[in-house]
Amino acid sequence: MVGKNRRYDNTEKDATELKNSISGQEPMFVFGMGKTLPLANTCLPMCAQQSISIPDFRYTPCIDQVGVEERAARFTKRSIKKETKLQGLKLALSMIDLTTLEGKDTAGKVQQLCYKAMHPHDALPGLPTVAAICVYPSMVKIAKKALEGSNIKVASVATAFPSGQAPRSVKLQDTKFAVQNGADEVDMVISRGKFLEGEYNFVFDEIAAIKEACGPARLKVILETGELTTYDKVRKASDIALYAGADFIKTSTGKIQPAATMPVTLVMLEAIRDYYYETGIQVGMKPAGGISKSKLALHYLVMLNEVLGADWMNNHWFRFGASSLANDVLMQLAKEETGVYQSGDYFSND
Amino acid sequence: MQLPKKKTPKALKFNATFTYAPAPESKSHVKLQEQYGLFINGKFEKPNSGKYFETINPATEEKLAMVADANAKDVDKAVKAARTAYDKVWSKMPGKERAKYIFRISRMLQEKARELSVLETMDGGKPIRESRDIDIPLAANHFFYYAGWADKLDYAFPNQQPKSLGVAGQIIPWNFPLLMAAWKIAPALATGNTIVLKPAETTPLTALKLAEIIQESGLPEGVVNIITGAGATGAALVQHPGIDKIAFTGSTDVGKLIQRATAGTNKRLTLELGGKAANIIFEDAPLDQAVEGIINGIFFNQGHVCCAGSRLFVQESVYQKVIRKLKDRIETLIVGDPLDKNTDIGAINSKQQLDTIKKYISIGIKEGGEIHESSCAIPKKGFYCRPTLFTNVSQSHRIAREEIFGPVLAIQTFRTDDEVIEKANNTAYGLSAGVWTDKGSKIFNMTSKLRAGVIWANTFNKFDPTSPFGGYKESGFGREGGVQGLSAYLKSF
């Protein structure tokens, strides 16, 4: 049994190596899931690298609810103190997408928020700025101008946010409008209705089309996990978004409860990890909605640190979609500095 | 659509930029005496032997206290005290009165939970997170649960007129010192027996704290006696003619000695011994949660767990994925000061046990196993072992057959359900097993064919006072916990 087993392993390995040495690559995949078109020998000299292959989304990995919730709870048991806390708070601040997504948004409101983004709390020197401002497409131009000269990105929601109930042409136009107005990042919503109907190809194609329309802008794909209801579905939607070309996957619009939770975020981080293992392509994560306290933000950072590690611990690959988190982080930072908690009146509400 | 090119992923980097500052739990509130006597007849007494031995903190190798070494005369005194208490008080007391004392002990354990958990960690080396969140609360829960049964024995065993046995001699191991004391004491008290308990020589302190709690609770004198000592003390207890029942948790070798010693006597016996549990991962399992289960299965309490999932069977189709995830996961385990709230893996319980683990690691390498250890640093002082995985392991390797009782996992692969059932059952032990699959019917098929006392499906190392625990084959006999745990301390007609 012993020898046989080991031989079996070796045989497998040898066969794979043999296959690679002959063809130099896996079969190419054409657009669409599960459909493969072997082109192996036709482009042998040109394609040194393999293209990623798209899995069949009917068979995405399953998630055990009890297990994932237990694991998420374990991260909250880490004790974050002293210099780690200070480092974590500053990191959290730098990862915030300061957000205003209301029907009553005006140029004045957006400009104020942009100033806050650049100057979170000038009374405390040495603070980072937030990562981005997140607004509706109509406000992109205003935000872009207000943030001139800073490194802060402008993210725009698009694709008939938050419901996504519009024809593709409208969504594409929405996206192009945002990008033409200067958006560095586009936060799209997936068609949850189609997803729940099992139209995974539709959802995939739509994300791929929006990605194309984004051009150089980075695409964040909002799954709206509160409407997907199970972790299995969150994982499935994550995989579809990842393989369709998302630069970020994002939990929520903030308009639906529950928004981001730690277990949901963990499921998505694990999907990102599996995608990275498989393709070597790094994708970012943005939990959004419901994270308003520093302590919770630190728990998320611990989770990120222990699931994806150091390469993701920066605002290029991780964001918090939040509006009230910034002031709580600032309050905690001030407390670390002065030793006492200050009144909320000392921090600007924008 | 142009599909992106595959790149070779870089290794994930853990604890590189965001490392956790030390967060040690304070030990200032732990009140320790320099020297502890034997708890006999409600009082701490000097040992007849006049001898004491030291108990150390395995994380620092510093002495914590001196503890009395009971000889045969001390054992005799304790057994006689227990007999007197049984005859005069405890056997006559109505169940509802006994229950009051057991409830009181449970509440006092909860009140002193913080001190007990810190002490448990200091004496045994387990991480404070585990003693705080698992050991101590679970110990209190056992008392709480069995207190409820004390006046309902006739309902637990209808028409059987259950009666207590008399004096129970109980010998417990060093891996869960207070919890094992609770597992033993609570059902024995609820069923109306009196007790002589001997904790392990490396971890006597929480049992002695429990003696103080019992004293404070006003439990009639002599109902619970706690004597300390090494193997000779245990042997004297087993051989004492005044004992009606022996309950032992520990190694299979000692269990066999005890069974020989009690053969031909009227002593009843329950044994909870070693294990070499199979943790089985099917291709349709929730893999990320299964990896957590594997980690929890083998690294919980540094692997000092008789039901540890020390043999991992992975279906070949997901083998590479699981191994990669496991290797990344062990990099995130924090090994070090057990009192630090962030520590995942604390100190090995004793020098002797560390030597045993090291011996098995070198055996594993010699046998051709491929070793993979976490790259973490370990403290210079104290007894520590990095979390260790062995791949390329065969069923006939000693590391896949013998209980290591440390953070060492032997990984094998399988192809079919029948194959893994055969391999999983092909062991001298049969305490526990784990099955990971999303398919319910497969769970039922596996659990009905695996020969193990406890089988977890899509989880591992879950304990509850209401659930019976015990083994098949050389993992022992008798059940602890639940209604079944009562019957080990009762005779019925």
Tab-separated table of N, CA and C in Angstrom, chain A residues 1-6 8-9 12 26 28-31 47 49-54 62-64 67-68 70-71 74 77-84 87-88 91 204 208 232 235 243-245 270 273-281 298 301-302 305-313, chain B residues 1-24 129 132-133 284-289 292 296 316 319 321 324-325 328-329 332-334 340-344 367-369 392-397 412-413 415 419 423 436 438 458-459 462:
chain	number	residue	atom	x	y	z
A	1	MET	N	0.846	-1.203	0.000
A	1	MET	CA	0.000	0.000	0.000
A	1	MET	C	0.880	1.250	0.000
A	2	VAL	N	1.924	1.149	0.835
A	2	VAL	CA	2.789	2.310	1.034
A	2	VAL	C	3.448	2.734	-0.274
A	3	GLY	N	4.170	1.778	-0.834
A	3	GLY	CA	4.927	2.076	-2.036
A	3	GLY	C	4.001	2.463	-3.171
A	4	LYS	N	2.897	1.754	-3.211
A	4	LYS	CA	1.945	1.968	-4.292
A	4	LYS	C	1.450	3.417	-4.271
A	5	ASN	N	1.155	3.870	-3.058
A	5	ASN	CA	0.660	5.223	-2.910
A	5	ASN	C	1.648	6.252	-3.424
A	6	ARG	N	2.868	6.049	-3.017
A	6	ARG	CA	3.875	7.037	-3.394
A	6	ARG	C	4.113	7.009	-4.891
A	8	TYR	N	1.989	6.236	-7.039
A	8	TYR	CA	0.817	6.853	-7.643
A	8	TYR	C	1.017	8.366	-7.735
A	9	ASP	N	1.507	8.948	-6.625
A	9	ASP	CA	1.768	10.391	-6.610
A	9	ASP	C	2.769	10.788	-7.696
A	12	GLU	N	1.431	10.692	-11.219
A	12	GLU	CA	0.618	11.870	-11.509
A	12	GLU	C	1.490	13.046	-11.914
A	26	GLU	N	-1.771	24.577	-21.274
A	26	GLU	CA	-3.096	23.988	-21.136
A	26	GLU	C	-3.920	24.429	-22.336
A	28	MET	N	-6.478	26.429	-24.466
A	28	MET	CA	-6.963	27.806	-24.331
A	28	MET	C	-8.470	27.772	-24.101
A	29	PHE	N	-8.955	28.779	-23.425
A	29	PHE	CA	-10.392	28.867	-23.214
A	29	PHE	C	-10.928	30.072	-23.949
A	30	VAL	N	-12.023	29.861	-24.595
A	30	VAL	CA	-12.641	31.019	-25.214
A	30	VAL	C	-13.713	31.533	-24.281
A	31	PHE	N	-14.189	32.709	-24.591
A	31	PHE	CA	-15.152	33.384	-23.754
A	31	PHE	C	-16.401	32.535	-23.499
A	47	CYS	N	2.710	31.700	-27.108
A	47	CYS	CA	2.152	31.791	-25.763
A	47	CYS	C	3.017	31.024	-24.771
A	49	GLN	N	3.043	31.885	-21.624
A	49	GLN	CA	2.210	31.791	-20.424
A	49	GLN	C	0.844	31.230	-20.783
A	50	GLN	N	0.238	30.588	-19.820
A	50	GLN	CA	-1.114	30.094	-20.037
A	50	GLN	C	-2.114	31.185	-19.684
A	51	SER	N	-3.239	31.184	-20.372
A	51	SER	CA	-4.317	32.061	-19.946
A	51	SER	C	-5.021	31.400	-18.766
A	52	ILE	N	-5.682	32.216	-17.970
A	52	ILE	CA	-6.445	31.610	-16.875
A	52	ILE	C	-7.626	30.847	-17.478
A	53	SER	N	-8.074	29.840	-16.790
A	53	SER	CA	-9.234	29.116	-17.298
A	53	SER	C	-10.427	29.398	-16.397
A	54	ILE	N	-11.572	29.510	-17.019
A	54	ILE	CA	-12.763	29.913	-16.270
A	54	ILE	C	-13.514	28.678	-15.787
A	62	CYS	N	-18.096	25.023	-1.625
A	62	CYS	CA	-19.150	25.246	-0.645
A	62	CYS	C	-18.559	25.833	0.638
A	63	ILE	N	-19.405	26.452	1.401
A	63	ILE	CA	-18.977	27.108	2.642
A	63	ILE	C	-19.792	26.530	3.792
A	64	ASP	N	-19.113	26.217	4.879
A	64	ASP	CA	-19.814	25.745	6.068
A	64	ASP	C	-20.088	26.948	6.978
A	67	GLY	N	-18.615	26.866	10.567
A	67	GLY	CA	-17.153	26.962	10.532
A	67	GLY	C	-16.675	28.364	10.210
A	68	VAL	N	-17.300	28.990	9.237
A	68	VAL	CA	-16.810	30.296	8.822
A	68	VAL	C	-17.129	31.350	9.884
A	70	GLU	N	-17.310	30.743	13.123
A	70	GLU	CA	-16.363	30.499	14.225
A	70	GLU	C	-14.999	31.096	13.916
A	71	ARG	N	-14.563	30.881	12.688
A	71	ARG	CA	-13.253	31.393	12.291
A	71	ARG	C	-13.244	32.915	12.365
A	74	ARG	N	-12.862	34.144	15.784
A	74	ARG	CA	-11.512	33.989	16.348
A	74	ARG	C	-10.658	35.233	16.137
A	77	LYS	N	-10.620	37.810	18.784
A	77	LYS	CA	-9.975	37.499	20.067
A	77	LYS	C	-8.529	37.972	20.108
A	78	ARG	N	-8.019	38.414	18.977
A	78	ARG	CA	-6.659	38.954	18.998
A	78	ARG	C	-6.663	40.258	19.786
A	79	SER	N	-5.655	40.410	20.623
A	79	SER	CA	-5.579	41.596	21.447
A	79	SER	C	-4.627	42.593	20.771
A	80	ILE	N	-5.178	43.718	20.325
A	80	ILE	CA	-4.376	44.693	19.583
A	80	ILE	C	-4.094	45.882	20.488
A	81	LYS	N	-2.847	46.008	20.867
A	81	LYS	CA	-2.469	46.995	21.879
A	81	LYS	C	-1.312	47.856	21.401
A	82	LYS	N	-1.143	48.982	22.095
A	82	LYS	CA	0.044	49.835	21.989
A	82	LYS	C	0.417	50.181	20.553
A	83	GLU	N	1.667	49.898	20.171
A	83	GLU	CA	2.128	50.364	18.851
A	83	GLU	C	1.383	49.671	17.714
A	84	THR	N	0.943	48.416	17.962
A	84	THR	CA	0.171	47.727	16.930
A	84	THR	C	-1.155	48.440	16.710
A	87	GLN	N	-0.504	51.666	14.795
A	87	GLN	CA	-0.234	51.325	13.393
A	87	GLN	C	-1.531	50.929	12.680
A	88	GLY	N	-2.337	50.123	13.360
A	88	GLY	CA	-3.590	49.650	12.774
A	88	GLY	C	-4.573	50.785	12.526
A	91	LEU	N	-3.431	52.816	9.598
A	91	LEU	CA	-3.658	52.018	8.386
A	91	LEU	C	-5.138	52.042	8.011
A	204	PHE	N	-21.742	37.214	-15.320
A	204	PHE	CA	-20.326	37.208	-15.721
A	204	PHE	C	-20.109	38.174	-16.885
A	208	ALA	N	-17.847	41.594	-17.144
A	208	ALA	CA	-16.766	41.693	-18.134
A	208	ALA	C	-16.972	42.912	-19.030
A	232	ASP	N	-22.698	30.323	0.674
A	232	ASP	CA	-22.441	29.613	-0.584
A	232	ASP	C	-22.619	30.560	-1.765
A	235	ARG	N	-19.888	33.163	-1.997
A	235	ARG	CA	-18.686	32.591	-2.604
A	235	ARG	C	-18.843	32.486	-4.130
A	243	TYR	N	-13.306	36.074	-11.736
A	243	TYR	CA	-12.919	35.556	-13.055
A	243	TYR	C	-13.366	36.478	-14.182
A	244	ALA	N	-14.386	37.328	-13.908
A	244	ALA	CA	-14.845	38.244	-14.945
A	244	ALA	C	-13.983	39.500	-15.013
A	245	GLY	N	-13.021	39.626	-14.096
A	245	GLY	CA	-12.064	40.722	-14.231
A	245	GLY	C	-12.141	41.811	-13.186
A	270	GLU	N	-11.286	34.625	1.249
A	270	GLU	CA	-10.839	33.275	0.890
A	270	GLU	C	-11.023	33.003	-0.604
A	273	ARG	N	-8.126	34.629	-2.166
A	273	ARG	CA	-6.930	33.814	-1.953
A	273	ARG	C	-6.896	32.632	-2.923
A	274	ASP	N	-8.033	31.954	-3.059
A	274	ASP	CA	-8.079	30.820	-3.988
A	274	ASP	C	-7.797	31.280	-5.419
A	275	TYR	N	-8.338	32.451	-5.793
A	275	TYR	CA	-8.118	32.991	-7.137
A	275	TYR	C	-6.636	33.327	-7.327
A	276	TYR	N	-6.029	33.847	-6.274
A	276	TYR	CA	-4.604	34.182	-6.341
A	276	TYR	C	-3.752	32.913	-6.470
A	277	TYR	N	-4.061	31.914	-5.655
A	277	TYR	CA	-3.353	30.622	-5.754
A	277	TYR	C	-3.432	30.089	-7.188
A	278	GLU	N	-4.619	30.248	-7.779
A	278	GLU	CA	-4.902	29.636	-9.068
A	278	GLU	C	-4.280	30.431	-10.223
A	279	THR	N	-4.338	31.756	-10.129
A	279	THR	CA	-3.954	32.578	-11.292
A	279	THR	C	-2.752	33.482	-11.030
A	280	GLY	N	-2.407	33.679	-9.774
A	280	GLY	CA	-1.328	34.624	-9.464
A	280	GLY	C	-1.755	36.075	-9.579
A	281	ILE	N	-3.044	36.309	-9.810
A	281	ILE	CA	-3.526	37.682	-9.983
A	281	ILE	C	-4.101	38.188	-8.661
A	298	LEU	N	-10.177	47.262	13.299
A	298	LEU	CA	-8.944	46.542	13.655
A	298	LEU	C	-9.141	45.031	13.527
A	301	LEU	N	-8.699	44.185	10.024
A	301	LEU	CA	-7.291	44.194	9.615
A	301	LEU	C	-6.581	42.920	10.067
A	302	VAL	N	-6.919	42.459	11.278
A	302	VAL	CA	-6.351	41.194	11.758
A	302	VAL	C	-6.739	40.067	10.802
A	305	ASN	N	-4.805	40.380	7.619
A	305	ASN	CA	-3.417	40.015	7.891
A	305	ASN	C	-3.217	38.509	7.940
A	306	GLU	N	-4.212	37.797	8.474
A	306	GLU	CA	-4.026	36.362	8.664
A	306	GLU	C	-4.615	35.524	7.531
A	307	VAL	N	-5.352	36.158	6.626
A	307	VAL	CA	-5.883	35.390	5.492
A	307	VAL	C	-5.052	35.653	4.235
A	308	LEU	N	-4.756	36.923	3.966
A	308	LEU	CA	-4.025	37.240	2.732
A	308	LEU	C	-2.608	37.755	2.980
A	309	GLY	N	-2.365	38.265	4.169
A	309	GLY	CA	-0.996	38.642	4.515
A	309	GLY	C	-0.593	40.032	4.065
A	310	ALA	N	0.703	40.290	4.189
A	310	ALA	CA	1.264	41.640	4.092
A	310	ALA	C	1.012	42.317	2.743
A	311	ASP	N	0.986	41.555	1.652
A	311	ASP	CA	0.834	42.187	0.340
A	311	ASP	C	-0.517	42.885	0.176
A	312	TRP	N	-1.472	42.529	1.005
A	312	TRP	CA	-2.800	43.154	0.914
A	312	TRP	C	-2.999	44.256	1.960
A	313	MET	N	-2.002	44.417	2.839
A	313	MET	CA	-2.187	45.340	3.971
A	313	MET	C	-1.876	46.782	3.575
B	1	MET	N	-13.302	38.387	-25.790
B	1	MET	CA	-12.655	38.829	-24.552
B	1	MET	C	-11.285	38.178	-24.423
B	2	GLN	N	-10.309	39.007	-24.130
B	2	GLN	CA	-8.952	38.499	-23.929
B	2	GLN	C	-8.818	38.085	-22.468
B	3	LEU	N	-8.549	36.835	-22.235
B	3	LEU	CA	-8.386	36.402	-20.847
B	3	LEU	C	-6.990	36.746	-20.360
B	4	PRO	N	-6.892	37.184	-19.099
B	4	PRO	CA	-5.563	37.512	-18.580
B	4	PRO	C	-4.669	36.276	-18.493
B	5	LYS	N	-3.366	36.529	-18.487
B	5	LYS	CA	-2.401	35.429	-18.394
B	5	LYS	C	-2.240	35.001	-16.942
B	6	LYS	N	-1.976	33.734	-16.792
B	6	LYS	CA	-1.669	33.211	-15.457
B	6	LYS	C	-0.290	33.687	-15.020
B	7	LYS	N	-0.166	34.032	-13.750
B	7	LYS	CA	1.168	34.339	-13.215
B	7	LYS	C	1.452	33.336	-12.103
B	8	THR	N	2.699	33.265	-11.742
B	8	THR	CA	3.016	32.383	-10.617
B	8	THR	C	2.792	33.163	-9.335
B	9	PRO	N	1.884	32.709	-8.489
B	9	PRO	CA	1.643	33.479	-7.264
B	9	PRO	C	2.859	33.455	-6.341
B	10	LYS	N	3.113	34.600	-5.712
B	10	LYS	CA	4.168	34.631	-4.697
B	10	LYS	C	3.607	34.022	-3.408
B	11	ALA	N	4.500	33.594	-2.540
B	11	ALA	CA	4.030	33.061	-1.258
B	11	ALA	C	3.369	34.184	-0.471
B	12	LEU	N	2.279	33.866	0.201
B	12	LEU	CA	1.636	34.870	1.045
B	12	LEU	C	2.552	35.164	2.228
B	13	LYS	N	2.621	36.443	2.581
B	13	LYS	CA	3.536	36.831	3.667
B	13	LYS	C	2.738	37.140	4.932
B	14	PHE	N	2.991	36.362	5.956
B	14	PHE	CA	2.251	36.580	7.193
B	14	PHE	C	3.142	37.177	8.274
B	15	ASN	N	2.520	37.964	9.156
B	15	ASN	CA	3.243	38.593	10.265
B	15	ASN	C	4.480	39.339	9.795
B	16	ALA	N	4.374	39.938	8.615
B	16	ALA	CA	5.541	40.632	8.083
B	16	ALA	C	5.531	42.089	8.509
B	17	THR	N	4.412	42.785	8.299
B	17	THR	CA	4.385	44.206	8.636
B	17	THR	C	3.513	44.495	9.856
B	18	PHE	N	2.519	43.656	10.057
B	18	PHE	CA	1.556	43.905	11.131
B	18	PHE	C	1.728	42.813	12.188
B	19	THR	N	2.635	43.038	13.133
B	19	THR	CA	2.849	42.030	14.177
B	19	THR	C	2.216	42.529	15.465
B	20	TYR	N	1.685	41.603	16.234
B	20	TYR	CA	0.920	42.002	17.415
B	20	TYR	C	1.839	42.237	18.612
B	21	ALA	N	1.696	43.406	19.209
B	21	ALA	CA	2.470	43.707	20.418
B	21	ALA	C	2.067	42.734	21.525
B	22	PRO	N	2.999	42.412	22.438
B	22	PRO	CA	2.669	41.468	23.511
B	22	PRO	C	1.454	41.932	24.314
B	23	ALA	N	0.571	40.988	24.639
B	23	ALA	CA	-0.624	41.318	25.426
B	23	ALA	C	-0.772	40.272	26.528
B	24	PRO	N	0.186	40.264	27.462
B	24	PRO	CA	0.151	39.207	28.487
B	24	PRO	C	-0.955	39.424	29.512
B	129	ARG	N	-5.963	31.785	26.079
B	129	ARG	CA	-7.214	31.835	25.327
B	129	ARG	C	-8.003	30.538	25.515
B	132	ARG	N	-9.079	30.123	29.343
B	132	ARG	CA	-10.112	31.126	29.642
B	132	ARG	C	-11.444	30.813	28.939
B	133	ASP	N	-11.351	30.407	27.653
B	133	ASP	CA	-12.579	30.235	26.857
B	133	ASP	C	-13.089	28.799	26.834
B	284	ASP	N	-15.526	17.131	-1.719
B	284	ASP	CA	-16.674	18.044	-1.713
B	284	ASP	C	-16.828	18.764	-0.371
B	285	ALA	N	-15.776	18.756	0.429
B	285	ALA	CA	-15.849	19.419	1.742
B	285	ALA	C	-15.701	20.929	1.583
B	286	PRO	N	-16.222	21.694	2.537
B	286	PRO	CA	-15.897	23.124	2.569
B	286	PRO	C	-14.427	23.263	2.982
B	287	LEU	N	-13.540	23.430	2.005
B	287	LEU	CA	-12.111	23.236	2.270
B	287	LEU	C	-11.524	24.228	3.275
B	288	ASP	N	-11.900	25.502	3.162
B	288	ASP	CA	-11.301	26.470	4.095
B	288	ASP	C	-11.722	26.196	5.537
B	289	GLN	N	-12.956	25.772	5.715
B	289	GLN	CA	-13.403	25.436	7.072
B	289	GLN	C	-12.785	24.106	7.518
B	292	GLU	N	-9.440	24.799	8.905
B	292	GLU	CA	-9.569	25.253	10.296
B	292	GLU	C	-9.786	24.076	11.236
B	296	ASN	N	-7.447	23.060	14.299
B	296	ASN	CA	-8.019	22.917	15.637
B	296	ASN	C	-7.854	21.468	16.115
B	316	GLU	N	-7.411	12.511	-2.842
B	316	GLU	CA	-6.311	12.914	-3.726
B	316	GLU	C	-6.650	14.092	-4.623
B	319	TYR	N	-5.863	17.193	-2.716
B	319	TYR	CA	-4.689	17.097	-1.846
B	319	TYR	C	-3.799	18.340	-1.942
B	321	LYS	N	-4.371	21.347	-3.005
B	321	LYS	CA	-5.040	22.545	-2.478
B	321	LYS	C	-4.997	22.570	-0.963
B	324	ARG	N	-1.475	23.180	0.457
B	324	ARG	CA	-1.062	24.570	0.311
B	324	ARG	C	-1.740	25.456	1.364
B	325	LYS	N	-3.021	25.236	1.543
B	325	LYS	CA	-3.758	26.028	2.544
B	325	LYS	C	-3.221	25.764	3.952
B	328	ASP	N	0.148	27.498	4.522
B	328	ASP	CA	-0.038	28.924	4.781
B	328	ASP	C	-0.641	29.153	6.162
B	329	ARG	N	-1.575	28.284	6.528
B	329	ARG	CA	-2.279	28.495	7.794
B	329	ARG	C	-1.354	28.346	8.987
B	332	THR	N	0.473	31.349	10.279
B	332	THR	CA	-0.217	32.393	11.039
B	332	THR	C	-0.445	32.000	12.503
B	333	LEU	N	-0.048	30.795	12.869
B	333	LEU	CA	-0.209	30.386	14.272
B	333	LEU	C	0.882	31.049	15.105
B	334	ILE	N	0.471	31.615	16.218
B	334	ILE	CA	1.436	32.303	17.079
B	334	ILE	C	1.851	31.350	18.201
B	340	ASP	N	0.157	35.111	26.968
B	340	ASP	CA	-0.191	36.165	26.012
B	340	ASP	C	-1.526	35.822	25.367
B	341	LYS	N	-2.412	36.833	25.332
B	341	LYS	CA	-3.765	36.575	24.825
B	341	LYS	C	-3.771	36.229	23.334
B	342	ASN	N	-2.687	36.557	22.644
B	342	ASN	CA	-2.634	36.265	21.215
B	342	ASN	C	-2.001	34.915	20.892
B	343	THR	N	-1.527	34.216	21.913
B	343	THR	CA	-0.838	32.955	21.646
B	343	THR	C	-1.822	31.862	21.233
B	344	ASP	N	-1.483	31.167	20.129
B	344	ASP	CA	-2.305	30.044	19.672
B	344	ASP	C	-1.763	28.720	20.188
B	367	GLU	N	11.674	7.666	8.635
B	367	GLU	CA	10.762	6.794	7.897
B	367	GLU	C	10.493	7.298	6.478
B	368	GLY	N	10.980	8.502	6.185
B	368	GLY	CA	10.791	9.030	4.831
B	368	GLY	C	9.648	10.016	4.720
B	369	GLY	N	9.087	10.407	5.841
B	369	GLY	CA	8.043	11.440	5.816
B	369	GLY	C	8.678	12.781	5.452
B	392	ASN	N	3.682	12.644	2.727
B	392	ASN	CA	4.363	11.443	2.252
B	392	ASN	C	4.373	10.356	3.334
B	393	VAL	N	3.320	10.328	4.116
B	393	VAL	CA	3.244	9.370	5.222
B	393	VAL	C	2.467	8.135	4.760
B	394	SER	N	2.919	6.976	5.191
B	394	SER	CA	2.221	5.735	4.857
B	394	SER	C	1.543	5.177	6.089
B	395	GLN	N	0.595	4.332	5.838
B	395	GLN	CA	-0.190	3.726	6.906
B	395	GLN	C	0.697	2.964	7.888
B	396	SER	N	1.841	2.439	7.398
B	396	SER	CA	2.696	1.632	8.291
B	396	SER	C	3.746	2.471	9.014
B	397	HIS	N	3.826	3.770	8.726
B	397	HIS	CA	4.767	4.615	9.477
B	397	HIS	C	4.377	4.670	10.953
B	412	GLN	N	-1.982	11.620	5.074
B	412	GLN	CA	-2.039	10.608	4.025
B	412	GLN	C	-3.127	10.976	3.025
B	413	THR	N	-3.107	10.315	1.877
B	413	THR	CA	-4.149	10.565	0.882
B	413	THR	C	-5.006	9.307	0.717
B	415	ARG	N	-8.365	7.585	-2.068
B	415	ARG	CA	-9.110	7.772	-3.317
B	415	ARG	C	-10.601	7.512	-3.135
B	419	GLU	N	-11.755	2.838	0.898
B	419	GLU	CA	-10.331	2.850	1.238
B	419	GLU	C	-10.090	3.641	2.526
B	423	LYS	N	-8.584	2.415	6.150
B	423	LYS	CA	-7.379	3.025	6.737
B	423	LYS	C	-7.679	3.666	8.098
B	436	TRP	N	-15.335	15.398	6.861
B	436	TRP	CA	-15.617	16.698	6.243
B	436	TRP	C	-16.165	16.493	4.847
B	438	ASP	N	-19.737	18.043	2.247
B	438	ASP	CA	-20.963	18.818	2.194
B	438	ASP	C	-22.176	17.915	2.024
B	458	ASN	N	-17.934	17.888	9.969
B	458	ASN	CA	-17.689	19.289	9.622
B	458	ASN	C	-17.371	20.167	10.825
B	459	THR	N	-16.759	19.573	11.807
B	459	THR	CA	-16.209	20.319	12.940
B	459	THR	C	-15.263	19.360	13.656
B	462	LYS	N	-15.203	19.413	19.610
B	462	LYS	CA	-16.317	20.107	20.267
B	462	LYS	C	-16.717	19.271	21.485
